[in-house]
Short mmCIF file of C-alpha atoms in Angstrom, two decimals:
data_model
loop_
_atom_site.label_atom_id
_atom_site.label_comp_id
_atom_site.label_asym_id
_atom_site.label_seq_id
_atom_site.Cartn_x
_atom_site.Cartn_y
_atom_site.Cartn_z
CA UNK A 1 -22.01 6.14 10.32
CA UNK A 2 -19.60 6.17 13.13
CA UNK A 3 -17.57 9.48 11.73
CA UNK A 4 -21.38 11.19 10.77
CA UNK A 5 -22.08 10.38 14.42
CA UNK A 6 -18.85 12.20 15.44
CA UNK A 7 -19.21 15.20 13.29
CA UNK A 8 -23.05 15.56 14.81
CA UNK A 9 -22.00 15.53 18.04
CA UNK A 10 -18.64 18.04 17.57
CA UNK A 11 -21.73 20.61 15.83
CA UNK A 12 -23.66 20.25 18.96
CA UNK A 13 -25.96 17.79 17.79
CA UNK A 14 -28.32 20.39 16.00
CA UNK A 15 -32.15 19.64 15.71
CA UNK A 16 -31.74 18.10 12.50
CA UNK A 17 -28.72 15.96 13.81
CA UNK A 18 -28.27 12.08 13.58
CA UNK A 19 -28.32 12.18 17.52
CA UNK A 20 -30.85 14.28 18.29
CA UNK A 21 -33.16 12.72 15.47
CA UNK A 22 -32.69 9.03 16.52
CA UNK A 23 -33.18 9.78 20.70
CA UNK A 24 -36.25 11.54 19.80
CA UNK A 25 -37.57 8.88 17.14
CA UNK A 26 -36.96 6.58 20.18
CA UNK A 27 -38.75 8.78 22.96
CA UNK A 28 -41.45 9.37 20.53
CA UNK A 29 -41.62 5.65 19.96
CA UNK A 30 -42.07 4.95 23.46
CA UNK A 31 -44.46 8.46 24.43
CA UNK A 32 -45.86 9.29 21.29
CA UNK A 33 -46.77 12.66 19.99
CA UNK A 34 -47.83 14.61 17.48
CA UNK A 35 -45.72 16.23 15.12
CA UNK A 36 -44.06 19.64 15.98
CA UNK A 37 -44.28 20.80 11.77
CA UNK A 38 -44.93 19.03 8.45
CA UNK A 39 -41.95 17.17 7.75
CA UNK A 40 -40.82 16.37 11.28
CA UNK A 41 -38.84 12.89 10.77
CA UNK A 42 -37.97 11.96 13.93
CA UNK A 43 -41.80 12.16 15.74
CA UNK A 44 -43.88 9.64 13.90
CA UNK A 45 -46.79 11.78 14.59
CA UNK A 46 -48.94 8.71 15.89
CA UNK A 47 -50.43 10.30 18.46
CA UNK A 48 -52.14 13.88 19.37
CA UNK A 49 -50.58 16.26 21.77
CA UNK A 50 -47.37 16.40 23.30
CA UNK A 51 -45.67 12.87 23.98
CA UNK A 52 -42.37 12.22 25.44
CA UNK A 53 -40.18 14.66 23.10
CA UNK A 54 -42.30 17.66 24.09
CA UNK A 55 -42.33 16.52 27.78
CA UNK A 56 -38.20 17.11 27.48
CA UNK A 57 -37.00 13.75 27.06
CA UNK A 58 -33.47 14.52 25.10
CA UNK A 59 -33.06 17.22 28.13
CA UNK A 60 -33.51 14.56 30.72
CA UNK A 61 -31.39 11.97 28.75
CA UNK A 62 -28.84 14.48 28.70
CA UNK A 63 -28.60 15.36 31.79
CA UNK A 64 -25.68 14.01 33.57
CA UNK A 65 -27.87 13.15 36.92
CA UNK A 66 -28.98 10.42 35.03
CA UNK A 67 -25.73 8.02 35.30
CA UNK A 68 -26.69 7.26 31.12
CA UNK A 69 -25.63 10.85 29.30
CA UNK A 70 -22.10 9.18 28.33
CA UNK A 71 -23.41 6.16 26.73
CA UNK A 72 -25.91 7.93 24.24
CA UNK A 73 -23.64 8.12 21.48
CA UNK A 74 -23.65 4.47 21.94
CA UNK A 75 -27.10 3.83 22.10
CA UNK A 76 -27.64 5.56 19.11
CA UNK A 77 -25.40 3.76 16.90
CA UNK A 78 -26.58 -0.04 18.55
CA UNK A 79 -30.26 1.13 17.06
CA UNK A 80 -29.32 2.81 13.83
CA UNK A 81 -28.00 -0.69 13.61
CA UNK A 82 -30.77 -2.89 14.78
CA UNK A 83 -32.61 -0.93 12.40
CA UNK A 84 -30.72 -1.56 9.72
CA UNK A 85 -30.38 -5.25 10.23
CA UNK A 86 -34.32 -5.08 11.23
CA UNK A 87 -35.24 -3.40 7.25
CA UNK A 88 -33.50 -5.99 5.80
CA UNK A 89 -35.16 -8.65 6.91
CA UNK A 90 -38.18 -7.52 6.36
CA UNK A 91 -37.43 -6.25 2.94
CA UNK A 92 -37.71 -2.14 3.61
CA UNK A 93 -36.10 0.14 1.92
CA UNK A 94 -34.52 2.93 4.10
CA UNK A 95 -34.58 6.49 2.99
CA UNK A 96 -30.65 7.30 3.68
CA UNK A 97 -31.64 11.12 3.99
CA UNK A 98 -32.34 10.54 8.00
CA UNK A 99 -30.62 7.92 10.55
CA UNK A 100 -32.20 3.99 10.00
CA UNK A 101 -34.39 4.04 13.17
CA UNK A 102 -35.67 7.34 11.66
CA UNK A 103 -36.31 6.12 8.29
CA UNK A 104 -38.37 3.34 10.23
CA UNK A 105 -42.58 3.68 10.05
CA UNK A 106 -43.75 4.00 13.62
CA UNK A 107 -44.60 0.35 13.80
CA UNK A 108 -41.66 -1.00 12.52
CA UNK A 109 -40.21 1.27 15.22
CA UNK A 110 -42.65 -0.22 18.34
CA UNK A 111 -41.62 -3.65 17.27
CA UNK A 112 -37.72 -3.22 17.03
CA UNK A 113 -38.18 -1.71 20.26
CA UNK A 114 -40.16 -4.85 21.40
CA UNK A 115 -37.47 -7.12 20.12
CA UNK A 116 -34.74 -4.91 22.07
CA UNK A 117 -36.82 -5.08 25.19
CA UNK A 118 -37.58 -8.44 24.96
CA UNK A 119 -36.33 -10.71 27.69
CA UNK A 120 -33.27 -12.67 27.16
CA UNK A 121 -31.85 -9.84 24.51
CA UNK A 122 -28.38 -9.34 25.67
CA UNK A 123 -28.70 -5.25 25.73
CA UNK A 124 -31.97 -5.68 27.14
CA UNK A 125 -31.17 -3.50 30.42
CA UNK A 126 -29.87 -0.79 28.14
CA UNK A 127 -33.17 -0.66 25.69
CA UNK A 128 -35.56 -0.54 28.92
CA UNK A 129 -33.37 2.04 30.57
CA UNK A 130 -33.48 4.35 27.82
CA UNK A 131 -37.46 3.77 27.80
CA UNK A 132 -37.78 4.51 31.46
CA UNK A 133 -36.14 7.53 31.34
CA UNK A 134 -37.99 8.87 28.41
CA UNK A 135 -40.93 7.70 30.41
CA UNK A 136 -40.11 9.68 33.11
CA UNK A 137 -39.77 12.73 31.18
CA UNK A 138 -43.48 12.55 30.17
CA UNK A 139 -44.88 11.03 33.63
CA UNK A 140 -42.62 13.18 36.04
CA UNK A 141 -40.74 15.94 34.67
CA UNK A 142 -37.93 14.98 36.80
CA UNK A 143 -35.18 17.54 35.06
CA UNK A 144 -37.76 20.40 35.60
CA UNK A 145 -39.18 22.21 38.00
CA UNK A 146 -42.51 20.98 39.03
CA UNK A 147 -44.31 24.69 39.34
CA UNK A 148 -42.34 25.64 36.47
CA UNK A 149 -43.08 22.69 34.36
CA UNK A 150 -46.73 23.32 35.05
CA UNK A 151 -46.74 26.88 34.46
CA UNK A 152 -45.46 25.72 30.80
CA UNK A 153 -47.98 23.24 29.89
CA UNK A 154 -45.82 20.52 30.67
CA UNK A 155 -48.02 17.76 28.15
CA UNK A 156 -47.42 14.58 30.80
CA UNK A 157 -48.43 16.73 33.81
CA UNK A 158 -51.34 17.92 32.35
CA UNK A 159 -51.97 14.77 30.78
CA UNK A 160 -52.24 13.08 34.28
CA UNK A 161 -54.36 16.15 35.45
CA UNK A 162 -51.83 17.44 38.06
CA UNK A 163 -53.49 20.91 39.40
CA UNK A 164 -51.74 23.96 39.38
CA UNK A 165 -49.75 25.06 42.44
CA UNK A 166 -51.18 28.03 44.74
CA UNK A 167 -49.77 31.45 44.44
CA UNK A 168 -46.63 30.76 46.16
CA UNK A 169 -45.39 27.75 44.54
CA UNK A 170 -46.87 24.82 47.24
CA UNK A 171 -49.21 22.87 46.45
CA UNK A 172 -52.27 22.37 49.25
CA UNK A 173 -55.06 19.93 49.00
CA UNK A 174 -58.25 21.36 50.52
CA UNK A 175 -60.34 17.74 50.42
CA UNK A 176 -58.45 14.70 51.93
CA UNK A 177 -58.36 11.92 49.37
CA UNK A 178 -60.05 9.83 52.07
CA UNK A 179 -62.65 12.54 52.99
CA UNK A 180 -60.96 13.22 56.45
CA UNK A 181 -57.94 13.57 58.31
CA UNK A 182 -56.20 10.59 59.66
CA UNK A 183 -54.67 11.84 62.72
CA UNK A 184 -54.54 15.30 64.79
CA UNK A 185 -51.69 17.50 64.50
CA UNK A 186 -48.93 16.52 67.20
CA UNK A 187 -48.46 20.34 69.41
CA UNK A 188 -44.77 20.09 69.09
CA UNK A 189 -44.90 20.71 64.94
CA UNK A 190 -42.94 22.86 64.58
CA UNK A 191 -45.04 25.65 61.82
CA UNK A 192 -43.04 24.26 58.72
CA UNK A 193 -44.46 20.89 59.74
CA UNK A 194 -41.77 18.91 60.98
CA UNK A 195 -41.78 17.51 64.26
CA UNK A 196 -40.20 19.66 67.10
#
């Protein structure tokens, strides 16, 4: 698997690729979605709309701001692994046309990931970090551009019923959540609003 995982990667990781298939069966495992076409392996499809794969996660797990980009090819090969080890002992056969986590039903795949996650697992830290940031991808957007993200359909900021932006990009909030303002305006704000 090792040299499969090597030859992915030197192609670029296509969208068909061992890499790319097993992050997204994890993101989708963690946000799940629907699937983007018939015979999509890697989203489970146990969920409607757009889940964390949609929302960007292989972008934002990719992305070298988030300190994890050089361990993925690691992470991928630990849970091909643990899902191999995982189908054997509970007697399922793997269909070796797609990566073992892939070949996985989406349960099977929620409750490896539970086992990973699990306290006292010694990769534990690594497991939940991956999940965060895929979380993130769906709840924040955080590699995107929040106006632009919207402007897109971005399915975890819509999900979470995040308005559009005005005209210009800012976003302005007519009603105070509390129903008024808390204090008055100090006269040395400057007109971007910070203090003079």
């Amino acid at each position: 698997m090792e040299s499969e995982l090597r030859d992915d990667n030197e192609r670029g990781a296509p969208d068909g690729g061992l890499r790319t298939m097993t992050l997204e069966a994890y993101a989708d495992t963690i946000v799940p979605g629907e699937k983007r076409f018939a015979d999509d392996r890697a989203i489970a499809g146990a969920s409607t709309g757009g889940g964390a794969v949609q929302a960007g996660a292989l972008d934002l797990l990719q992305w070298d701001a988030t300190g994890i980009h050089d361990g993925l090819d690691d992470l991928v090969r630990l849970v091909n692994e643990h899902a191999q080890t995982y189908a054997a002992e509970h007697g399922l056969a793997l269909d070796p046309a797609v990566p073992p986590f892939v070949a996985l039903e989406y349960p099977h795949r929620a409750a490896l990931i539970q086992r990973l996650t699990k306290p006292g697992h010694p990769e534990k830290e690594f497991w939940v970090l991956l999940a965060l940031f895929c979380n993130m991808a769906f709840d924040s957007a955080a590699h995107l551009n929040t106006a632009q993200a919207m402007a897109e359909g971005h399915p975890g900021l819509s999900a979470m019923g995040l308005t559009q932006p005005d005209d210009d990009g800012l976003w302005r909030f007519e009603d105070y959540s509390y129903g008024r303002k808390f204090a008055r305006l100090h006269p040395d704000t400057t007109s971007t609003g910070s203090p003079a």
